[in-house]
Coordinates of C-alpha atoms and ligand atoms in Angstrom, one line a residue:
M1 CA 170.1 76.1 110.2
S2 CA 171.3 74.5 106.8
V3 CA 168.9 72.7 105.0
C4 CA 170.8 71.2 102.9
S5 CA 174.9 70.8 102.8
S6 CA 177.0 68.4 100.3
D7 CA 176.2 65.4 102.4
R8 CA 172.8 65.9 104.2
F9 CA 169.8 66.9 104.1
S10 CA 167.9 68.0 106.9
M11 CA 163.7 68.2 107.2
A12 CA 164.1 69.2 110.6
N13 CA 165.3 73.1 109.9
L14 CA 163.6 72.7 106.3
A15 CA 160.6 72.4 109.0
V16 CA 162.1 75.6 111.2
F17 CA 162.9 77.5 108.5
V18 CA 159.2 77.4 106.3
G19 CA 157.1 77.1 109.7
K20 CA 155.3 79.7 111.1
T21 CA 155.9 78.6 114.3
V22 CA 157.7 75.2 115.8
N23 CA 156.4 73.9 119.0
G24 CA 158.1 71.0 121.5
V25 CA 155.1 70.2 122.6
A26 CA 156.8 70.7 126.6
K27 CA 157.6 73.3 128.1
L28 CA 160.8 71.7 129.4
H29 CA 161.5 69.7 125.7
T30 CA 160.3 73.7 123.8
E31 CA 163.5 74.8 125.7
I32 CA 165.7 72.4 124.5
L33 CA 165.6 73.3 121.0
K34 CA 166.0 76.9 121.5
D35 CA 169.0 76.6 123.6
S36 CA 170.1 73.2 122.0
L37 CA 168.9 72.3 119.0
F38 CA 167.4 74.6 117.6
K39 CA 170.1 77.5 118.9
T40 CA 170.6 79.6 115.8
A41 CA 167.9 79.2 114.4
Y42 CA 166.8 80.3 117.0
R43 CA 168.9 83.3 117.4
Y44 CA 167.5 84.5 114.6
Y45 CA 163.7 83.7 114.9
P46 CA 163.6 83.7 119.0
E47 CA 159.1 84.8 117.7
K48 CA 159.0 81.3 116.1
F49 CA 159.9 79.0 118.9
Q50 CA 156.1 79.0 121.1
N51 CA 155.5 76.3 123.4
K52 CA 151.9 74.4 123.0
T53 CA 152.2 71.8 126.4
N54 CA 149.9 69.1 124.5
G55 CA 145.9 67.4 125.6
I56 CA 144.6 64.1 125.7
T57 CA 140.2 64.7 125.2
Q58 CA 138.8 63.6 128.1
R59 CA 135.2 63.1 126.7
R60 CA 137.2 59.5 125.3
W61 CA 140.3 59.5 128.7
L62 CA 137.8 60.2 131.0
M63 CA 134.1 60.4 130.4
L64 CA 133.3 57.4 128.5
C65 CA 136.7 55.8 129.3
N66 CA 135.7 55.5 133.1
R67 CA 132.5 56.4 133.2
E68 CA 132.3 55.4 137.1
L69 CA 134.7 58.0 138.1
S70 CA 132.9 60.3 135.4
E71 CA 129.5 59.4 138.2
L72 CA 131.6 60.7 141.3
I73 CA 132.8 64.0 140.3
D74 CA 129.2 65.1 139.0
D75 CA 127.9 63.9 142.3
T76 CA 131.2 66.4 144.0
I77 CA 131.4 69.1 142.2
G78 CA 127.8 69.3 140.0
K79 CA 127.7 68.4 135.6
D80 CA 129.3 71.4 135.0
W81 CA 132.7 70.2 133.8
R82 CA 131.9 67.4 131.2
N83 CA 130.9 70.6 129.3
D84 CA 134.3 72.5 130.7
I85 CA 136.7 70.4 132.5
S86 CA 139.0 73.9 133.7
L87 CA 136.0 73.5 136.6
L88 CA 137.3 70.0 137.7
G89 CA 139.6 72.1 139.7
G90 CA 136.8 72.5 142.3
L91 CA 137.8 68.0 143.5
N92 CA 140.6 70.0 144.7
G93 CA 138.4 70.8 148.4
R94 CA 136.1 67.6 148.3
I95 CA 139.2 65.3 148.6
S96 CA 138.7 63.5 151.9
D97 CA 135.3 63.3 151.3
I98 CA 134.9 60.4 148.3
T99 CA 138.4 58.9 149.3
D100 CA 136.7 56.1 149.6
R101 CA 134.1 56.6 147.4
F102 CA 137.2 57.0 145.1
V103 CA 138.8 53.3 146.0
Q104 CA 136.1 51.2 145.3
V105 CA 135.7 53.0 142.3
K106 CA 138.9 52.1 140.9
A107 CA 138.7 48.7 142.1
E108 CA 135.8 48.5 139.6
K109 CA 137.2 49.7 137.0
R110 CA 141.2 47.5 138.0
K111 CA 138.1 44.4 138.1
Q112 CA 137.2 45.3 135.0
L113 CA 140.4 45.7 134.0
F114 CA 141.5 42.7 134.9
E115 CA 138.2 41.0 133.5
Y116 CA 139.2 42.3 130.1
V117 CA 142.6 41.2 130.4
K118 CA 141.7 37.0 131.5
Q119 CA 139.3 37.0 128.1
H120 CA 142.5 38.4 125.7
E121 CA 145.5 37.0 127.3
G122 CA 143.6 33.4 129.3
I123 CA 145.9 35.5 132.5
E124 CA 143.7 35.5 135.5
I125 CA 144.9 38.6 138.0
P126 CA 143.1 38.9 141.5
D127 CA 141.4 41.7 142.5
H128 CA 143.5 43.0 144.7
F129 CA 146.7 43.2 142.7
I130 CA 148.1 47.3 142.4
V131 CA 148.7 47.4 138.6
Y132 CA 151.8 49.1 137.7
S133 CA 151.7 50.1 134.0
Q134 CA 153.6 50.7 131.4
V135 CA 152.3 51.1 127.3
K136 CA 153.7 52.3 124.8
R137 CA 155.4 52.0 121.9
L138 CA 158.6 50.1 122.2
H139 CA 161.5 52.3 121.6
E140 CA 164.9 52.2 123.9
Y141 CA 164.1 55.5 124.6
K142 CA 161.4 54.4 126.6
R143 CA 162.7 52.1 128.5
Q144 CA 160.3 49.2 129.5
L145 CA 164.1 47.2 129.5
M146 CA 164.7 49.3 132.9
T147 CA 161.7 48.1 134.0
A148 CA 161.9 44.3 133.0
F149 CA 165.6 44.6 134.8
A150 CA 163.7 46.7 138.1
I151 CA 161.0 43.3 137.9
L152 CA 163.2 40.9 138.0
E153 CA 165.7 42.9 141.4
I154 CA 162.1 42.4 142.9
Y155 CA 161.3 39.4 142.0
K156 CA 164.8 38.5 143.7
G157 CA 163.8 40.0 147.2
L158 CA 160.8 37.7 147.3
K159 CA 162.7 35.3 146.8
D160 CA 165.5 35.3 148.7
G161 CA 163.2 37.5 151.7
T162 CA 164.6 40.5 151.4
I163 CA 161.7 42.8 150.4
K164 CA 159.3 41.7 153.0
N165 CA 155.5 43.0 153.4
F166 CA 155.3 43.4 149.3
Q167 CA 151.7 44.2 147.9
P168 CA 150.6 42.1 145.3
S169 CA 151.5 43.8 142.2
V170 CA 150.8 43.1 138.5
F171 CA 153.0 44.6 135.4
L172 CA 151.5 45.5 132.8
F173 CA 152.8 45.8 129.4
G174 CA 151.6 47.1 126.3
A175 CA 153.4 47.9 123.4
K176 CA 153.9 47.5 119.3
S177 CA 157.1 47.8 118.2
A178 CA 158.5 48.6 114.3
P179 CA 159.0 46.2 112.0
S180 CA 161.8 46.2 111.4
Y181 CA 163.7 47.1 114.6
K182 CA 165.5 44.2 116.0
R183 CA 166.3 44.9 119.8
A184 CA 162.6 46.4 120.4
K185 CA 161.4 42.7 119.6
A186 CA 163.8 41.1 121.9
I187 CA 162.4 43.5 124.3
I188 CA 159.2 42.0 123.6
K189 CA 160.5 38.5 123.8
L190 CA 162.4 39.1 127.0
I191 CA 159.0 40.5 129.3
N192 CA 157.0 37.4 127.5
E193 CA 159.4 35.0 128.9
I194 CA 160.1 37.6 132.4
A195 CA 156.0 36.8 132.9
R196 CA 156.2 33.4 131.9
K197 CA 159.0 32.6 134.0
L198 CA 157.2 34.8 136.7
N199 CA 153.3 33.9 137.0
S200 CA 153.9 30.0 136.5
D201 CA 156.8 30.7 140.5
K202 CA 155.3 29.4 143.2
D203 CA 157.0 31.0 145.9
T204 CA 156.1 34.4 144.4
N205 CA 152.9 34.4 141.7
G206 CA 151.0 35.6 144.7
L207 CA 152.7 38.3 145.0
L208 CA 154.4 39.2 141.8
K209 CA 152.6 39.2 137.8
V210 CA 154.0 40.6 134.7
V211 CA 151.4 41.2 131.6
F212 CA 152.4 41.7 127.9
V213 CA 149.2 42.4 126.7
Q214 CA 148.5 41.1 123.1
N215 CA 147.6 44.0 120.5
Y216 CA 148.0 47.1 121.8
N217 CA 145.8 50.0 120.3
V218 CA 143.2 52.5 122.0
S219 CA 140.5 50.2 123.1
Y220 CA 142.8 48.3 125.8
A221 CA 144.2 51.4 126.8
E222 CA 140.8 52.8 127.6
K223 CA 141.0 49.8 129.9
I224 CA 144.2 50.0 130.6
V225 CA 143.8 53.7 132.0
A226 CA 140.7 53.5 134.0
G227 CA 142.5 49.9 135.8
T228 CA 146.0 51.5 136.3
D229 CA 147.4 52.1 140.5
V230 CA 150.9 53.3 139.2
S231 CA 151.6 55.3 135.6
L232 CA 154.9 54.4 134.4
Q233 CA 157.0 56.7 132.5
V234 CA 160.3 56.7 132.8
S235 CA 162.4 57.9 129.8
T236 CA 165.8 58.9 129.4
A237 CA 165.9 62.7 130.5
G238 CA 165.3 64.9 127.8
L239 CA 164.5 62.1 124.8
E240 CA 160.5 62.0 125.3
A241 CA 158.9 65.6 123.9
S242 CA 156.1 65.3 126.3
G243 CA 153.7 62.2 126.4
T244 CA 150.2 61.5 126.2
G245 CA 149.8 58.1 127.5
N246 CA 151.1 59.9 130.9
M247 CA 148.7 62.4 130.9
K248 CA 145.4 60.0 130.0
F249 CA 146.7 58.4 133.0
M250 CA 147.4 61.0 135.2
M251 CA 143.6 62.1 134.6
N252 CA 142.1 58.5 135.6
G253 CA 143.9 58.9 138.7
A254 CA 146.9 57.2 138.7
V255 CA 150.0 58.2 140.5
T256 CA 153.5 58.8 137.6
C257 CA 155.8 57.1 138.2
G258 CA 159.1 58.4 136.2
T259 CA 161.8 61.0 135.9
M260 CA 162.2 64.7 135.1
D261 CA 161.1 65.0 131.8
G262 CA 158.2 65.8 128.6
A263 CA 155.3 66.4 130.4
N264 CA 155.6 64.4 133.7
I265 CA 157.6 68.2 134.8
E266 CA 154.3 69.6 134.5
I267 CA 151.7 67.3 135.8
V268 CA 154.5 67.2 139.1
E269 CA 154.2 70.8 139.4
L270 CA 150.5 71.4 139.2
A271 CA 150.0 67.8 140.9
G272 CA 151.9 68.1 143.4
R273 CA 155.4 66.6 143.7
E274 CA 154.8 64.9 146.9
N275 CA 151.6 62.9 145.4
N276 CA 153.4 61.6 142.0
Y277 CA 157.0 59.5 142.1
I278 CA 160.4 61.3 140.4
F279 CA 163.2 59.2 140.0
G280 CA 166.3 59.4 138.6
A281 CA 168.9 61.8 136.7
E282 CA 167.8 64.6 135.4
V283 CA 167.9 66.7 131.5
D284 CA 171.4 68.8 132.9
E285 CA 173.2 65.4 135.0
I286 CA 172.6 62.8 131.3
E287 CA 174.6 66.0 129.7
R288 CA 177.7 65.4 132.4
L289 CA 177.6 62.5 132.7
K290 CA 177.8 62.7 128.1
R291 CA 180.9 64.9 128.7
E292 CA 182.1 63.5 132.2
G293 CA 181.7 60.0 130.4
Y294 CA 179.2 57.3 131.9
D295 CA 180.3 53.7 132.9
P296 CA 177.8 50.9 133.1
L297 CA 180.2 47.9 133.3
K298 CA 181.4 49.3 136.8
L299 CA 177.9 50.0 138.0
I300 CA 177.1 46.1 137.5
E301 CA 180.2 44.9 139.0
T302 CA 179.6 46.9 141.9
N303 CA 176.1 46.3 142.7
P304 CA 174.8 42.8 142.7
L305 CA 171.2 42.7 141.9
H306 CA 172.1 44.4 138.6
R307 CA 174.4 42.0 137.9
Y308 CA 171.5 39.2 138.7
A309 CA 169.5 41.1 136.6
V310 CA 171.9 41.9 134.2
S311 CA 173.2 38.9 133.9
A312 CA 170.0 37.3 133.0
L313 CA 169.9 38.0 129.4
V314 CA 173.0 35.3 128.5
D315 CA 173.4 33.3 131.7
G316 CA 169.8 30.8 130.5
T317 CA 168.2 32.7 134.1
I318 CA 165.6 34.0 130.9
P319 CA 165.9 31.8 128.0
D320 CA 165.6 33.1 124.2
D321 CA 165.3 30.0 122.5
G322 CA 168.9 30.1 121.0
T323 CA 168.1 32.9 118.9
E324 CA 170.3 35.1 120.4
C325 CA 168.4 37.9 120.9
F326 CA 169.2 38.6 124.4
K327 CA 172.9 38.8 123.6
D328 CA 172.0 41.6 121.3
L329 CA 170.2 43.4 124.2
Y330 CA 173.1 43.0 127.3
D331 CA 176.0 43.6 124.1
A332 CA 174.2 46.9 123.6
L333 CA 174.4 47.9 127.6
T334 CA 178.1 46.2 128.6
V335 CA 180.7 47.1 125.4
G336 CA 178.1 49.1 122.4
A337 CA 177.5 49.1 119.2
A338 CA 179.5 50.5 116.1
W339 CA 177.0 53.6 116.4
H340 CA 176.9 53.4 120.3
K341 CA 178.6 54.0 123.4
P342 CA 177.7 51.0 126.0
D343 CA 174.1 51.6 127.4
H344 CA 173.7 54.6 125.5
Y345 CA 169.9 55.7 127.2
F346 CA 171.9 54.9 130.8
I347 CA 169.4 52.3 132.2
L348 CA 172.0 51.0 135.1
Q349 CA 173.1 54.8 136.1
D350 CA 169.1 55.1 137.3
L351 CA 168.2 51.5 138.4
Q352 CA 169.2 51.3 141.9
S353 CA 166.8 55.0 142.2
Y354 CA 163.8 53.4 140.2
V355 CA 163.4 50.2 142.1
E356 CA 163.2 52.3 145.1
A357 CA 160.8 54.3 144.0
L358 CA 158.4 51.6 143.5
L359 CA 158.8 50.3 146.5
K360 CA 158.2 53.0 147.9
I361 CA 154.8 53.3 146.0
N362 CA 154.2 49.5 147.2
A363 CA 154.4 50.3 150.9
D364 CA 152.8 54.2 150.4
S365 CA 149.2 52.1 148.8
R366 CA 149.3 50.1 152.4
D367 CA 147.6 53.2 153.2
K368 CA 144.1 53.2 151.7
T369 CA 143.4 56.6 152.3
A370 CA 146.4 58.4 152.0
F371 CA 147.4 56.5 148.6
A372 CA 143.9 57.4 147.1
T373 CA 144.6 60.7 148.0
K374 CA 147.1 60.9 145.8
Q375 CA 145.6 58.8 143.4
L376 CA 142.8 62.3 143.6
K377 CA 145.1 65.1 143.5
N378 CA 146.2 63.7 140.2
T379 CA 142.6 63.7 138.5
A380 CA 141.5 66.8 140.6
N381 CA 144.9 68.8 138.7
S382 CA 144.9 67.5 136.0
A383 CA 142.3 69.9 133.6
F384 CA 146.0 71.4 131.9
F385 CA 146.2 68.3 130.0
S386 CA 142.9 68.2 128.3
S387 CA 143.3 69.3 124.2
D388 CA 140.6 71.5 124.6
R389 CA 143.2 74.1 126.7
T390 CA 145.6 73.0 123.4
I391 CA 144.0 74.4 120.7
K392 CA 142.1 77.0 122.4
E393 CA 145.8 78.5 122.6
Y394 CA 147.3 77.3 119.6
A395 CA 144.1 79.2 118.3
S396 CA 144.9 82.4 120.3
D397 CA 148.2 82.7 119.9
I398 CA 149.1 80.8 116.2
W399 CA 145.9 80.5 114.3
G400 CA 144.6 84.8 115.5
I401 CA 141.1 82.9 115.4
C402 CA 138.9 84.0 118.5
L403 CA 136.7 80.6 120.2
Ligands
PLP1 C1 148.0 58.2 124.6 C2 148.9 56.1 123.9 C3 150.0 56.4 123.3 C4 151.1 57.5 123.6 O1 151.6 57.1 124.6 P1 152.7 57.3 125.1 O2 152.8 56.9 126.6 O3 152.7 59.4 125.4 O4 153.9 57.8 124.7 C5 150.3 55.6 122.1 N1 149.5 53.8 122.3 C6 148.4 54.4 122.3 C7 147.1 53.3 122.1 C8 147.7 54.9 123.0 O5 145.9 55.2 123.4

């Protein structure tokens, strides 16, 4: 609990001490704060620790960015949801009536997104491509690198014919790096180089494309969120406090392909695990691996696809223009660094189940009505993630003001 000791000043402990309340911003993270990070402080001040799960505003992230879906909702349950988001749940009883129109709305928003991407990136994506998106700050814990490996493995499977009946898909990335975060910049370069290679491979580019958009920001996010089919939320379990991008996608009717982390847990609790795609190690498993030992090298050696993807960093498959920046990513996974063990975000641990989840989604998307039903279940159960609810909870439980 010490705020100041001989060699250390703790801003976190200071914040807990002076703060009236402490919020972990999603259920899982508030529990992690209570049982590990601030365990002792929790014994002294149990009443300080209160969860208020984050939210997003439906004015921007549904009504403004997706007029077409908003109008479909108006036509189905009336317009009152626009002033009282809790009414959105009324959609649940009407899903089978509106799947066809929803498929049309999604197609229209996808088309608008592709038009915007063509204008801004000069890359054309055919209208029938399914959209998988990972858009968020670039950070190792968010594991954009794991998605890059998954794409390489799918590419290999398409190339050698082991993956069949693959629905044409685009993987869309958007992210900025902190100015001095070298590895993050290397990952941005890696994904751009993978995009260059795959988009120009005539054997596969009718099935698989990759786009890393430039200058990802809220305006770009509004288009991506509305036009996406699959929301990639794949952080190492225990590290994403909440996430809010996950909520924006859910509200716009994307299924989540993600780990049991942050608000993903509450998303699948509300929309149904069967309507989303959860994979990978959970917090307990990650903790166990940290305690009992974790050997990514063994996973690389015993899995030929992992070996292909990881080796691509250093064997010339994906060139780095002689900068050796991919070698640094390779070393981080295989030998570690002075300040961390090899693969400390457990990419190799979760990679196989990630690829399986991505392929399962791809196969499920062939049944348009069944897939639209899953997507609509997400929209219909997203009212909880309105920031109106979050702010009401703050007002009543923390600020003590009536609303
Ligand atoms: C919502 C949003 C984020 C947060 O995304 P996460 O996936 O929760 O990290 C970051 N950047 C932009 C532009 C956003 O709109």
